PDB file of C-alpha atoms in Angstrom:
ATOM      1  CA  UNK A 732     -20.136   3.104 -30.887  1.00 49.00           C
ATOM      2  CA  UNK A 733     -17.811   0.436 -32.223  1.00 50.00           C
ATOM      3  CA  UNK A 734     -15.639   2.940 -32.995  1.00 49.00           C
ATOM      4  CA  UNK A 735     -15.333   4.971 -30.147  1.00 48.00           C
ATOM      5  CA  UNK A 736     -14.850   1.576 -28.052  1.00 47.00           C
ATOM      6  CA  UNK A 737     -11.667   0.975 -31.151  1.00 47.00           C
ATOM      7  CA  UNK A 738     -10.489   4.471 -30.161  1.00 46.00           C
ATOM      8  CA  UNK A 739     -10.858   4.088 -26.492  1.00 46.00           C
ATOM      9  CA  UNK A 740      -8.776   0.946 -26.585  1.00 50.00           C
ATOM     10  CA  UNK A 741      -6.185   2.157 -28.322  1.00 48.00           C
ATOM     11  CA  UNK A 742      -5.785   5.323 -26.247  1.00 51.00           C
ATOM     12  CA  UNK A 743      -5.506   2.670 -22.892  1.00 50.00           C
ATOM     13  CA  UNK A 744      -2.757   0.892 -25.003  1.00 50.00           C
ATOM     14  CA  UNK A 745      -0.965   3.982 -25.723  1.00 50.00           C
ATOM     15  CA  UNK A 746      -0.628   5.051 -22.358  1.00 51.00           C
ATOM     16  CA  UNK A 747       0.494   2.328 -21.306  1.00 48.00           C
ATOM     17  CA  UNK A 748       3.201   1.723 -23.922  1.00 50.00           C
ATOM     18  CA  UNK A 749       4.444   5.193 -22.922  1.00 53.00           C
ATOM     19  CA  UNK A 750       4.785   4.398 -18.998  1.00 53.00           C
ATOM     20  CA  UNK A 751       7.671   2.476 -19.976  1.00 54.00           C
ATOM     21  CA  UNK A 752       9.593   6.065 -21.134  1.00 65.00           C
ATOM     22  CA  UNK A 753       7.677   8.283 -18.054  1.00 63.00           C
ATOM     23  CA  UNK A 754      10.143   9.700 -15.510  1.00 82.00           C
ATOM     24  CA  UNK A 755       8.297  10.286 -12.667  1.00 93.00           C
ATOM     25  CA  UNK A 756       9.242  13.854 -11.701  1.00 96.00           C
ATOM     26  CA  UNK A 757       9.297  14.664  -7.873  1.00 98.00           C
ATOM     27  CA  UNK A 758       6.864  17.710  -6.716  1.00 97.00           C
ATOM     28  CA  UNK A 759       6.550  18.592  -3.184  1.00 97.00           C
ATOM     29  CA  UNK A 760       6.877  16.875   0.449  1.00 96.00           C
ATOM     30  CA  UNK A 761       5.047  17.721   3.650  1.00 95.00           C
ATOM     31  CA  UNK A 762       5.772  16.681   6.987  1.00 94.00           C
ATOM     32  CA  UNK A 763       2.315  15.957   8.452  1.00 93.00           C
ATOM     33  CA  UNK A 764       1.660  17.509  12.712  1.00 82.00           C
ATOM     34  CA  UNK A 765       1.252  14.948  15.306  1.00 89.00           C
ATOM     35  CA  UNK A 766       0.303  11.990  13.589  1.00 93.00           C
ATOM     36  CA  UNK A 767       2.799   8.940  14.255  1.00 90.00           C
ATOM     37  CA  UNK A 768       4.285   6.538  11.796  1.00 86.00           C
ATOM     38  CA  UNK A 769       2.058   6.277   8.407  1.00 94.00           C
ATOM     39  CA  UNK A 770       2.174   3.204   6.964  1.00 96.00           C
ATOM     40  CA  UNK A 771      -0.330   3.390   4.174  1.00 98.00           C
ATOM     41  CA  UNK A 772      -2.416   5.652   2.166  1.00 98.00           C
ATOM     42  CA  UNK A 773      -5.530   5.797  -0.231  1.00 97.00           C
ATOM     43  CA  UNK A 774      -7.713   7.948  -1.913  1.00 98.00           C
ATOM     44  CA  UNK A 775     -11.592   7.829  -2.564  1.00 97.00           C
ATOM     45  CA  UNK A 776     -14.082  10.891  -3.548  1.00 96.00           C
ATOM     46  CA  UNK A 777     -11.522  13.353  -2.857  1.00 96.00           C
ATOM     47  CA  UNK A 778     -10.300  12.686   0.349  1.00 98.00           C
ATOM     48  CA  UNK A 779      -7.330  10.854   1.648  1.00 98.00           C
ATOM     49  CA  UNK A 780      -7.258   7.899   4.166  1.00 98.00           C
ATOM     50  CA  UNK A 781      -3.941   7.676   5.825  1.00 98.00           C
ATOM     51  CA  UNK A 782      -3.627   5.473   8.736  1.00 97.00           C
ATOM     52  CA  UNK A 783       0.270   4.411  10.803  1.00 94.00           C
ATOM     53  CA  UNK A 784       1.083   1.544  12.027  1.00 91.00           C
ATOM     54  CA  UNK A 785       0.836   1.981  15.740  1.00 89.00           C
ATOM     55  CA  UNK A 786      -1.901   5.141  15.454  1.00 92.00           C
ATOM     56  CA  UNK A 787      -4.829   5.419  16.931  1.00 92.00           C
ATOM     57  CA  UNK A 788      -6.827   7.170  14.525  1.00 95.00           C
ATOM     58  CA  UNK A 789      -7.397   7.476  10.386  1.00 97.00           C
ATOM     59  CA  UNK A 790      -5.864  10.639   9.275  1.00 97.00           C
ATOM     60  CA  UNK A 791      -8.322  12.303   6.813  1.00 98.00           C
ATOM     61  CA  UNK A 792      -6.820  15.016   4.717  1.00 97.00           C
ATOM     62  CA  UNK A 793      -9.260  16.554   1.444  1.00 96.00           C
ATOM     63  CA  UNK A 794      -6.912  17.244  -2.105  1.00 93.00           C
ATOM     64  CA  UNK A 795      -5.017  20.115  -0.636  1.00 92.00           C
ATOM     65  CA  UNK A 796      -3.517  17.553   1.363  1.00 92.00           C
ATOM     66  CA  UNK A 797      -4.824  19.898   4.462  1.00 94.00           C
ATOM     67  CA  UNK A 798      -6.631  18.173   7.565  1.00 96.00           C
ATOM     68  CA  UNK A 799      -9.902  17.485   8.003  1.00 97.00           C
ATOM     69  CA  UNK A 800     -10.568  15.274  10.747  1.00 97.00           C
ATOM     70  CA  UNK A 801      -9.494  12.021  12.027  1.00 96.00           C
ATOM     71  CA  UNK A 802     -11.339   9.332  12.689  1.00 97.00           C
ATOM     72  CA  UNK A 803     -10.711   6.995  15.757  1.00 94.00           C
ATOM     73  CA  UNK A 804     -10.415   3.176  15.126  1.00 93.00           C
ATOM     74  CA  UNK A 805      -8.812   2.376  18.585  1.00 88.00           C
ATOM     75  CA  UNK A 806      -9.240   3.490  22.018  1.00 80.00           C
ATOM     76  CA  UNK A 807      -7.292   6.402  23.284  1.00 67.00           C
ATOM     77  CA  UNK A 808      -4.330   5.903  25.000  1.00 62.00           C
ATOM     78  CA  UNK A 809      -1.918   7.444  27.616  1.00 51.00           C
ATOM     79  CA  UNK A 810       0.510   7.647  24.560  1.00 58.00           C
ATOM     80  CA  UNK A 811       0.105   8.976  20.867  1.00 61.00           C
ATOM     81  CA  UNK A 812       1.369   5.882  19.677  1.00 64.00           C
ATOM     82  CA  UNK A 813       0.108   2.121  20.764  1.00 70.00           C
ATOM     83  CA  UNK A 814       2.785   0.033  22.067  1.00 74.00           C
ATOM     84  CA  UNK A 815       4.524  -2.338  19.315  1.00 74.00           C
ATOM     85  CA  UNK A 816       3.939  -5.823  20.947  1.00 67.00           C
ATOM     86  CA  UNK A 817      -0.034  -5.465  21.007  1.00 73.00           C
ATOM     87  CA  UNK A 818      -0.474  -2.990  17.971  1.00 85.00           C
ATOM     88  CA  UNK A 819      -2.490  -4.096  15.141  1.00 91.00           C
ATOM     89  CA  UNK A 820       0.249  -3.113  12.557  1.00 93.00           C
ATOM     90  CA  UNK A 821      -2.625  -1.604   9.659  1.00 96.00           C
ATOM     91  CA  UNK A 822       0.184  -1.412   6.875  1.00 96.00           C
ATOM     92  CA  UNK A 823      -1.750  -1.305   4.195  1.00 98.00           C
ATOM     93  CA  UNK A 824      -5.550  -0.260   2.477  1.00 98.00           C
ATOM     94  CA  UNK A 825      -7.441  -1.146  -0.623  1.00 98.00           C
ATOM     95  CA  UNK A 826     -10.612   0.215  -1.921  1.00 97.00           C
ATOM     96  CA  UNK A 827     -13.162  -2.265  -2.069  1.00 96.00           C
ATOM     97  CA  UNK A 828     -17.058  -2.180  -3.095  1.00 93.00           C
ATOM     98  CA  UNK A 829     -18.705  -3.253   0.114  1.00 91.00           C
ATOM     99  CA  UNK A 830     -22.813  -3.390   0.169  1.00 89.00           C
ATOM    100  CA  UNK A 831     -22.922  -1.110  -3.533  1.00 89.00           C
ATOM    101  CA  UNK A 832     -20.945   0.995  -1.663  1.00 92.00           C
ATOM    102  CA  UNK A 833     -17.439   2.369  -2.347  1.00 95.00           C
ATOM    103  CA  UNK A 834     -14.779   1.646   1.316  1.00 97.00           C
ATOM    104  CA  UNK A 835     -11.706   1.860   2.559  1.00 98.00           C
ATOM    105  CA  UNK A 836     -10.411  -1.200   4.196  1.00 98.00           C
ATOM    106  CA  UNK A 837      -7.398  -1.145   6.174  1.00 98.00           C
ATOM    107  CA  UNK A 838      -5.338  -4.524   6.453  1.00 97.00           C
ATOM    108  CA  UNK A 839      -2.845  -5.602   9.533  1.00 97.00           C
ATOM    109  CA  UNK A 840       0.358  -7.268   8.976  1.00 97.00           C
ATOM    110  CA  UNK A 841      -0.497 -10.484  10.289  1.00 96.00           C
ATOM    111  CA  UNK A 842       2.811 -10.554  11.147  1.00 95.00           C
ATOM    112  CA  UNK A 843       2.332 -11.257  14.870  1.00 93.00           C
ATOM    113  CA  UNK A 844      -0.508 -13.378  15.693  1.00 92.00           C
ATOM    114  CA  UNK A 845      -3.637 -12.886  16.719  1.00 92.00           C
ATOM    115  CA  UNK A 846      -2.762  -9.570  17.412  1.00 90.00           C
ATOM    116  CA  UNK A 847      -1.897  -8.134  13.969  1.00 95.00           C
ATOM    117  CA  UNK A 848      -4.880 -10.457  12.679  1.00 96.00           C
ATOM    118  CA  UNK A 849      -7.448  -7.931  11.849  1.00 96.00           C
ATOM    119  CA  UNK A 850      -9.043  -5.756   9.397  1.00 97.00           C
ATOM    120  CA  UNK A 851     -10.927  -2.884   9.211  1.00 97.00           C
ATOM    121  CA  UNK A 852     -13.723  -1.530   6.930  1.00 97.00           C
ATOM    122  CA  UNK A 853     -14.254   2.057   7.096  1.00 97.00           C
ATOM    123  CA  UNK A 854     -17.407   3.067   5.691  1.00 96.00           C
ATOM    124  CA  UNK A 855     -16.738   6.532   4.735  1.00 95.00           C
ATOM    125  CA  UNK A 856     -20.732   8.365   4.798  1.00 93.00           C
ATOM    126  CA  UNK A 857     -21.119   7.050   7.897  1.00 92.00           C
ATOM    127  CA  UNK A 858     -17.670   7.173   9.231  1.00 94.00           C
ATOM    128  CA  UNK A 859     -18.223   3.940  10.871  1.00 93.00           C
ATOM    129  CA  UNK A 860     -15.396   1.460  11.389  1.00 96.00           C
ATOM    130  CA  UNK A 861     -15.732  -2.451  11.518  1.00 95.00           C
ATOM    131  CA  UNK A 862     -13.471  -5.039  12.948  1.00 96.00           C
ATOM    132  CA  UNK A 863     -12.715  -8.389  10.620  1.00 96.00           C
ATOM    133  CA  UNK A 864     -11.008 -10.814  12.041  1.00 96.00           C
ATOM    134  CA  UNK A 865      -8.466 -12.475   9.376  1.00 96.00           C
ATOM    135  CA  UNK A 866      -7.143 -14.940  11.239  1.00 97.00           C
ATOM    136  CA  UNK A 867      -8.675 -17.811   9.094  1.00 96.00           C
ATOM    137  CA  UNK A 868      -7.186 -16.207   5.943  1.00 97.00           C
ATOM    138  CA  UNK A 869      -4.071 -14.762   7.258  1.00 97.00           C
ATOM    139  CA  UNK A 870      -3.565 -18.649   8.528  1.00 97.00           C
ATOM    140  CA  UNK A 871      -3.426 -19.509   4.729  1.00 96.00           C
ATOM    141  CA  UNK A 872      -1.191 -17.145   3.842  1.00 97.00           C
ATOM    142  CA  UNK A 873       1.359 -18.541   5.933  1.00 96.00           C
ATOM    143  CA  UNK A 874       0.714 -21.949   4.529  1.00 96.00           C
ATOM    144  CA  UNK A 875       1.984 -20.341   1.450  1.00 95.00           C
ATOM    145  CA  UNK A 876       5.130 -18.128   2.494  1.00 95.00           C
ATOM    146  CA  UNK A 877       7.187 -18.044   5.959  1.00 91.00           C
ATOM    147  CA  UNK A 878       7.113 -15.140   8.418  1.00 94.00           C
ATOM    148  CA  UNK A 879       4.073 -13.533   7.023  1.00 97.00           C
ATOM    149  CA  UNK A 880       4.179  -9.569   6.785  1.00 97.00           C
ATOM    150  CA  UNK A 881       1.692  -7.826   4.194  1.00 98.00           C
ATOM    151  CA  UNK A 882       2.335  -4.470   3.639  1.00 98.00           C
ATOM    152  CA  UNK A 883       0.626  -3.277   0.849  1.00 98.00           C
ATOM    153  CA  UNK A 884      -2.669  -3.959  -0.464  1.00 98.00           C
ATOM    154  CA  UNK A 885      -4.492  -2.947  -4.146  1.00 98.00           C
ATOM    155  CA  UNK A 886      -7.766  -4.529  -6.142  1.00 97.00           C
ATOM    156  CA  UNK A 887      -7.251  -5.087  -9.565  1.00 96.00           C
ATOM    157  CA  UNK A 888     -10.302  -6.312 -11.349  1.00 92.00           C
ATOM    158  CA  UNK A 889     -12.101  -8.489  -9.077  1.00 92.00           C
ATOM    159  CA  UNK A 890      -8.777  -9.922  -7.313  1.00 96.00           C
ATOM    160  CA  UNK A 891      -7.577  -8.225  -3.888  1.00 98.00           C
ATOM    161  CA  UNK A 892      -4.112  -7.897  -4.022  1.00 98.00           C
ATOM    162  CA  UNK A 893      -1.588  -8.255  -1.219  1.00 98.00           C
ATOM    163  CA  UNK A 894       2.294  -7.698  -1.092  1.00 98.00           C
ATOM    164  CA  UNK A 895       3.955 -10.083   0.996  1.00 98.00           C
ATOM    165  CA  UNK A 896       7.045  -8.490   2.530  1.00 97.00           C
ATOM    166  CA  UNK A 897      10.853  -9.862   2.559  1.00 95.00           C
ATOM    167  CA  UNK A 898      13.367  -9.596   4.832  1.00 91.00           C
ATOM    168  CA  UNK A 899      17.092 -10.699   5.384  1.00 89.00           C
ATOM    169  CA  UNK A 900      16.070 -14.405   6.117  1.00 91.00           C
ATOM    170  CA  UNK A 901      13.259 -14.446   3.802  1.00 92.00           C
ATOM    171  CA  UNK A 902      14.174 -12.802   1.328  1.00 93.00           C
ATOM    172  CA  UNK A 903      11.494 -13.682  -1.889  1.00 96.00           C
ATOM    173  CA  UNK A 904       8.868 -10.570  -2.100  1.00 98.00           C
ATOM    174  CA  UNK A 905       5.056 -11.784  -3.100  1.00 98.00           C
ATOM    175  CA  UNK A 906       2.126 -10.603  -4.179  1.00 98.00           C
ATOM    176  CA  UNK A 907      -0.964 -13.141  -3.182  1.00 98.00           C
ATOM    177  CA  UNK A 908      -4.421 -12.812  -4.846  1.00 98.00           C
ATOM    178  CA  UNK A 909      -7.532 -13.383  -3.326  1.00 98.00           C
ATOM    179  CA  UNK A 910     -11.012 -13.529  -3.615  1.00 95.00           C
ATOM    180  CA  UNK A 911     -13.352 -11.481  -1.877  1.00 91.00           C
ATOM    181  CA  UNK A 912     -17.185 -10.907  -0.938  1.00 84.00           C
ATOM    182  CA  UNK A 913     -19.282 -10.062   1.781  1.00 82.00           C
ATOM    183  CA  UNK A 914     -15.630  -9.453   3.789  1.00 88.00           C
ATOM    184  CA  UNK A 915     -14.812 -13.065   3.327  1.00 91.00           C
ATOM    185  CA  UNK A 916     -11.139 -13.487   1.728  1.00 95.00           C
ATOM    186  CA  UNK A 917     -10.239 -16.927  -0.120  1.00 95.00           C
ATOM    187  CA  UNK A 918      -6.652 -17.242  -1.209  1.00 97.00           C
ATOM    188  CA  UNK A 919      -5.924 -17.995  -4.655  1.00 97.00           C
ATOM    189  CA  UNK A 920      -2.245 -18.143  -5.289  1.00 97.00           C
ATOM    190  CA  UNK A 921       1.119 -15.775  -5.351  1.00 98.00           C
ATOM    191  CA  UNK A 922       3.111 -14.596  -7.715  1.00 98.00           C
ATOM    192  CA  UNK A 923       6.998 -14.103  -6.907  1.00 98.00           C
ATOM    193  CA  UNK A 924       8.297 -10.038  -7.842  1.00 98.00           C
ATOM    194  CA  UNK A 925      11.240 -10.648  -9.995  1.00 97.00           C
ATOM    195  CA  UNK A 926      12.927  -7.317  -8.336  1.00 96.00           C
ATOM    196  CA  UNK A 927      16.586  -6.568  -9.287  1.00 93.00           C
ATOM    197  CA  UNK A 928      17.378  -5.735  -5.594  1.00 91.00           C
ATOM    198  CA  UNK A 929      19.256  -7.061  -2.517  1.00 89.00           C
ATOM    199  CA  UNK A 930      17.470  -6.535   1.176  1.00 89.00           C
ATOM    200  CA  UNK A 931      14.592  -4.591   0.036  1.00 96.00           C
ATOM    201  CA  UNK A 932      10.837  -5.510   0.883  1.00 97.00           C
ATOM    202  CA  UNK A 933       7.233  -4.286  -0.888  1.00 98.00           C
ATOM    203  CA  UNK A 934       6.133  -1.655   1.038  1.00 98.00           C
ATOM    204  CA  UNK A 935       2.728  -0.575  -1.158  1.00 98.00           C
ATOM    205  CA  UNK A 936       1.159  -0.686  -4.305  1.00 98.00           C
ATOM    206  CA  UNK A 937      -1.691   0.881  -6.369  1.00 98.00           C
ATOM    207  CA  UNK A 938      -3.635  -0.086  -9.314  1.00 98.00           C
ATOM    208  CA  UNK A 939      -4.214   2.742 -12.094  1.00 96.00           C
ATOM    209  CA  UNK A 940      -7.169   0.348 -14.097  1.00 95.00           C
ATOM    210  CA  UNK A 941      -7.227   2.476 -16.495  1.00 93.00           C
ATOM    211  CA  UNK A 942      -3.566   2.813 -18.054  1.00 93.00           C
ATOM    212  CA  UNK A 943      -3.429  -0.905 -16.605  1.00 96.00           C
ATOM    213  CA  UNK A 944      -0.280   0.199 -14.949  1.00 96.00           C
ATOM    214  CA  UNK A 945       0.691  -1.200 -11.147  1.00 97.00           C
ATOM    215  CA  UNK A 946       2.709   1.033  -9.080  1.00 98.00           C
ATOM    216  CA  UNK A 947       4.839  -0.850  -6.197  1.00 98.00           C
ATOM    217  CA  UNK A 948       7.023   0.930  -3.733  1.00 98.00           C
ATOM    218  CA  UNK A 949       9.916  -0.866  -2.228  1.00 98.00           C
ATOM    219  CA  UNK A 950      12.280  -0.067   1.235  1.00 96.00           C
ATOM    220  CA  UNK A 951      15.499  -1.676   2.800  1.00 92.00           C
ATOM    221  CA  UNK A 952      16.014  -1.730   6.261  1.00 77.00           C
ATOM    222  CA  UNK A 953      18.630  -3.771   8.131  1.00 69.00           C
ATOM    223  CA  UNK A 954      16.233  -6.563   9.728  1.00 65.00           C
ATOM    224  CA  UNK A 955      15.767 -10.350  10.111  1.00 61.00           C
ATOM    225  CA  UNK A 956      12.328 -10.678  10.219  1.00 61.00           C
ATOM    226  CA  UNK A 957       8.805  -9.447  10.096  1.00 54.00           C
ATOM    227  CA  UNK A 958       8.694  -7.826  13.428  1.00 51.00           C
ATOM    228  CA  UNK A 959      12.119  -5.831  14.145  1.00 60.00           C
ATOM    229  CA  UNK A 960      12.644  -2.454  12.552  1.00 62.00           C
ATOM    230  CA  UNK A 961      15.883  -2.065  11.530  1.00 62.00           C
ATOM    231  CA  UNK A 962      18.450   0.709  10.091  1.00 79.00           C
ATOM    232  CA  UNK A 963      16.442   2.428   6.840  1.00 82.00           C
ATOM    233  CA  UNK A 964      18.148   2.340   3.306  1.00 91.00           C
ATOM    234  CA  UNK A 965      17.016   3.391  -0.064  1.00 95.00           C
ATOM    235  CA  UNK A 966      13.311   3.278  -1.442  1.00 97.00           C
ATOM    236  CA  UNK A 967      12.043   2.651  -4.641  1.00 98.00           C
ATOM    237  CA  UNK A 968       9.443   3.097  -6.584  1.00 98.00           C
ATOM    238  CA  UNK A 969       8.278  -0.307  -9.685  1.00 98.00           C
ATOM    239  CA  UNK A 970       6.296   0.499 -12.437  1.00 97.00           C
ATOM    240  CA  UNK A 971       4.924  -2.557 -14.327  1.00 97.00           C
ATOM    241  CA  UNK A 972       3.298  -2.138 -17.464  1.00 95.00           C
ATOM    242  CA  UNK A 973       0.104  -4.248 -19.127  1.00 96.00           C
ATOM    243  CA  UNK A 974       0.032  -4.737 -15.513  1.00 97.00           C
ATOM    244  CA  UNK A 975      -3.677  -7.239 -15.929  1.00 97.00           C
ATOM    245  CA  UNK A 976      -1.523  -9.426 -17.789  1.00 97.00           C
ATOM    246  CA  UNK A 977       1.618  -9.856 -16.222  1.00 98.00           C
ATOM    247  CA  UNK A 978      -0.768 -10.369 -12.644  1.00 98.00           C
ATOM    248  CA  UNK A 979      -1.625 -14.125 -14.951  1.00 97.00           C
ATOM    249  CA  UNK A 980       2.041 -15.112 -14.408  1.00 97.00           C
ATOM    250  CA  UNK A 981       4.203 -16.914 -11.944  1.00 95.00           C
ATOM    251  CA  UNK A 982       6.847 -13.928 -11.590  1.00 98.00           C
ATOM    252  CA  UNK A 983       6.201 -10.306 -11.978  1.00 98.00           C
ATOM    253  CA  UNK A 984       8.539  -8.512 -14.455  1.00 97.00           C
ATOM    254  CA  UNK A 985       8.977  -4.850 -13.725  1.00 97.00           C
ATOM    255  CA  UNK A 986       8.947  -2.759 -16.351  1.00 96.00           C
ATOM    256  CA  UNK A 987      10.465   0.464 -14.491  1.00 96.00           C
ATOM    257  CA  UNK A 988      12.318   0.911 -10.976  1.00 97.00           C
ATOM    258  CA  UNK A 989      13.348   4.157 -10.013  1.00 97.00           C
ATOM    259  CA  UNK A 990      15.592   4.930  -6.801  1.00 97.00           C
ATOM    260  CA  UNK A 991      13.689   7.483  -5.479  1.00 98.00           C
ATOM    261  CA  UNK A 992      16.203   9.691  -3.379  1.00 96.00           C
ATOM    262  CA  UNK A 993      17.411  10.121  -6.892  1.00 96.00           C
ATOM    263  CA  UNK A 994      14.709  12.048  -8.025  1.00 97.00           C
ATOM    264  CA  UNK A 995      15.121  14.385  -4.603  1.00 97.00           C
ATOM    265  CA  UNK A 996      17.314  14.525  -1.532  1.00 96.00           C
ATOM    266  CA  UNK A 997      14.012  15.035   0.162  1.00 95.00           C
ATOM    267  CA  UNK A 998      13.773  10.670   0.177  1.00 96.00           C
ATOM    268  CA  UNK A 999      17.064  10.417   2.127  1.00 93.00           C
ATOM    269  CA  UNK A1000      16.466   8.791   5.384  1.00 90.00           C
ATOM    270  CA  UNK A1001      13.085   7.995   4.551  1.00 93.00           C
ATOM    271  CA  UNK A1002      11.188   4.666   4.399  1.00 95.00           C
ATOM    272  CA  UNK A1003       8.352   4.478   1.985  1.00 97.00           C
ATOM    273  CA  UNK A1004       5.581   2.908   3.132  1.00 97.00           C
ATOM    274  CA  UNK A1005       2.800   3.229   0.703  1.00 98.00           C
ATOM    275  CA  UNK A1006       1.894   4.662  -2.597  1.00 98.00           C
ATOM    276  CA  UNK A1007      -1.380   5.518  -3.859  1.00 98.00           C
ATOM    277  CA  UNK A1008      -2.994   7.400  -7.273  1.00 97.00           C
ATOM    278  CA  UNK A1009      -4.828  10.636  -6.689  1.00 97.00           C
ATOM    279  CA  UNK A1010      -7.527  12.638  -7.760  1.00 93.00           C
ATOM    280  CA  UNK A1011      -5.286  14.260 -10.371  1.00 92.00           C
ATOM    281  CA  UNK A1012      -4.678  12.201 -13.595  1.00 88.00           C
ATOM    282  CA  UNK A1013      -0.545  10.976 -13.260  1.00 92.00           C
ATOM    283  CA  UNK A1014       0.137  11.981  -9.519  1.00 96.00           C
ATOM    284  CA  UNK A1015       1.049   9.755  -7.246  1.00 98.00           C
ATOM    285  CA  UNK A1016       0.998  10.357  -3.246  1.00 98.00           C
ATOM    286  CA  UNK A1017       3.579   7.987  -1.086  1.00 98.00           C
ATOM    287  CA  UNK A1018       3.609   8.262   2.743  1.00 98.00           C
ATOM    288  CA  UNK A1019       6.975   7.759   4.686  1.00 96.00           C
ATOM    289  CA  UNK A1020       7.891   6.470   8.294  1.00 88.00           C
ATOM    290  CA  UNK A1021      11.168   7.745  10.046  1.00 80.00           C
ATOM    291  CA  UNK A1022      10.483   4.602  12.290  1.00 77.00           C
ATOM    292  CA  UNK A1023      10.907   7.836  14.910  1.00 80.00           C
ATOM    293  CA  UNK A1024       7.097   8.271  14.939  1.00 79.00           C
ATOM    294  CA  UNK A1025       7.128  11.013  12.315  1.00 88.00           C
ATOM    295  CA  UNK A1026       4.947  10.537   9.125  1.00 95.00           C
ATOM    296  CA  UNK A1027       5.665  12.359   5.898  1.00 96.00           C
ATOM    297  CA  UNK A1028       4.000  12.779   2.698  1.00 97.00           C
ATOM    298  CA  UNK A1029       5.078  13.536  -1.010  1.00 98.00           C
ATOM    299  CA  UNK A1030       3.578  14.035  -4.487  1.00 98.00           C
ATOM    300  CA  UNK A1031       4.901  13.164  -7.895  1.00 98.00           C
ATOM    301  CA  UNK A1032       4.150  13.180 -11.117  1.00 95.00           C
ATOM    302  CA  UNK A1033       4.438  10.697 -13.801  1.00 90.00           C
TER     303      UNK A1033
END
């Protein structure tokens, strides 16, 4: 047994040492019917949980990446999308362990407040959805940083993670760790992403535990602050390597950015919004908003 736990070890350590020479290769892109603005994805017992920023519903599609249901979180509207100044702004989703129980919980920006001061637990057996109200915690994040926009959300180990989006007048990207249990979040502290970029802003992030790898998607878009959308520029995709140990320091070093409308033409025009592993060992899924209400979806490999 010894051994085997040697062997095991070592095989995590490889992979991870070879993330730093992985090109992620670009595979396909979808444009996904009538469902507005995605803003964040995840993925938990084969299915994935995509929800936008001013949707009504949780778009539920199985590994084919094909439809099978959505699930409604707010009421139904005259419109397909809610209206921007009382939206709750989900922009990004972690899987957490709520009750013994694996769920999705979707985070708003808390970027306007206390309308965008919510979260929401989706327990996926029962497809039930439950309101949190963040405003406590989401009042200690701004202690911490100034205009407050989280847009991408992970757990690593027993920490929730949250990136803290830049813009033009703030422009210092963050990721803040906090505690969590029983949906109660305690803020810990944040550690400032040393990212060799002008005017670009975390947009999501994932967690592969097991190659201890952190992948963090970045967009630029020509705006002020955390509530204007603004002309779209380049995304990015961060790869940061031994990932549980550079999460113990005061700036993030990343081991790997990419410019991802390098890897295809299909990126152009797009801003990524959220990245997230999937049920096939080194493929990644990242969701895109047109900020025109369109949501798209791509696949790579790594």
């Amino acid at each position: 047994m010894k051994l085997i736990s040697i062997l095991l070890a070592l095989a995590s350590l490889f992979s991870a040492c070879n993330m730093k020479d992985v090109q992620p290769v670009f595979e396909s892109s979808r444009v996904l019917t009538d469902y507005p603005s995605g803003s964040t994805v995840c993925y938990l017992d084969g299915k994935y949980y995509i929800m936008g920023d001013d949707a009504a519903e949780i778009l539920v599609l199985n590994d084919n990446m094909n439809e099978l249901e959505r699930i409604r979180i707010f009421p139904a509207g005259e419109h397909i999308r809610l209206p921007k100044d009382s939206k709750a702004d989900v922009e990004s989703s972690a899987i957490i362990n709520h009750d013994g129980k694996p769920s999705v919980l979707f985070l708003g920006s808390g970027s306007r407040s206390p309308h965008r001061d919510s979260a929401f637990l989706l327990e996926t057996k029962l497809k039930k959805v439950e309101r949190i109200d963040t405003r406590t915690f989401f009042d200690e994040l701004r202690m911490e940083v100034k205009d407050l926009n989280i847009e991408a959300a992970s757990v690593a180990g027993s920490e929730l993670l949250l990136g803290l989006r830049a813009n033009k007048s703030y422009p210092e990207n963050y990721i803040a760790l906090a505690d969590f249990g029983g949906l109660n979040f305690k803020y810990n502290r944040k550690i400032a992403i040393q990212l060799p970029l002008h005017g670009a802003g975390i947009s999501g992030m994932d967690y592969d535990e097991k190659g201890d790898v952190l992948f963090v998607t970045f967009s630029s878009e020509d705006t002020s602050n955390s509530y204007d959308d603004g002309e779209i520029g380049e995304s990015y995709l961060a790869i940061i390597t031994y990932a549980s140990q550079a999460l113990k320091e005061d700036k993030l070093a990343i081991t790997k950015l990419i410019m991802l409308s390098e890897l295809s033409p299909e990126f152009i025009d797009q801003k990524i919004e959220s990245v997230s592993l999937t049920g096939d060992p080194r493929k990644l899924m990242l969701v895109a908003d047109d900020d025109k209400g369109n949501t798209k979806i791509f696949t790579l490999s790594y």
